[in-house]
Amino acid sequence: MVIPEKLIEVLKQDGVVAIATLGPDGPHMVNTWNSYIRLTEDGRLLIPAGYMKRTEANVAFNDQVLVTLGSAKVAGQHGPGTGFLIKGQAAFLTSGADFEVLKAKFTWARATLVITPESITQTL
């Protein structure tokens, strides 16, 4: 999937990312930072996971995730600030190139959360 240029701009700014999963005990939300996300050439999002144990368990149960992120510093559709909703499939990796690229930058990462977007919608 092609990542919109506006989303790439957002990832360069300070901001909070929310990741929603659904497990046998219901929905769960976890946060990370825009600056932690790395994009692959094929449009996947790589996110370092320090804890995220419940998120990982939920992804093993149901790999569908929702991600929201934004920045007040990037112009949106109706003025200052923009945000995105990403729907996709997730997986946790503890080895391989996608894991190693984040482990080199974030030494505390125990895994890499890989999200393959199915849709990306600008919401603001």
XYZ file of C-alpha atoms in Angstrom, residues 59-119:
61
model
C -2.981 -10.160 17.941
C -2.454 -13.924 18.320
C -6.241 -14.212 18.857
C -7.282 -11.690 16.168
C -4.679 -10.018 13.944
C -6.903 -7.068 12.942
C -5.817 -3.718 14.431
C -6.846 -0.081 14.311
C -4.225 2.635 14.633
C -4.838 6.352 15.050
C -2.170 9.028 14.946
C -1.865 12.683 14.168
C -0.088 15.958 14.658
C -1.216 19.493 15.345
C 1.815 20.706 13.364
C 0.735 19.280 9.983
C -2.015 21.007 7.998
C -5.233 19.021 7.810
C -8.292 19.046 5.596
C -9.914 21.945 7.467
C -7.030 23.844 9.042
C -4.141 23.156 11.380
C -3.706 19.597 12.558
C -4.370 16.300 10.870
C -4.966 12.693 11.846
C -5.213 9.257 10.304
C -7.009 5.979 10.910
C -5.148 2.886 9.748
C -6.874 -0.500 9.556
C -4.665 -3.503 9.052
C -3.209 -6.828 10.036
C -0.599 -7.125 12.773
C 2.118 -9.555 13.774
C 4.863 -9.585 16.401
C 8.404 -10.496 15.344
C 11.317 -11.359 17.631
C 13.884 -12.110 14.928
C 14.706 -11.240 11.345
C 15.488 -8.028 9.492
C 12.357 -6.120 10.563
C 13.125 -6.893 14.201
C 16.841 -6.086 13.925
C 16.302 -2.679 12.292
C 14.289 -1.516 15.321
C 16.388 -3.303 17.938
C 19.426 -1.340 16.697
C 17.605 1.959 17.371
C 15.488 0.949 20.375
C 17.650 -1.341 22.503
C 14.765 -1.868 24.938
C 12.551 -3.447 22.254
C 11.734 -7.099 22.933
C 9.800 -7.419 19.660
C 8.688 -5.538 16.571
C 4.989 -4.996 15.956
C 4.497 -5.110 12.183
C 1.298 -3.623 10.800
C 0.329 -4.195 7.191
C -2.241 -1.512 6.296
C -5.418 -2.532 4.537
C -6.755 1.031 4.497
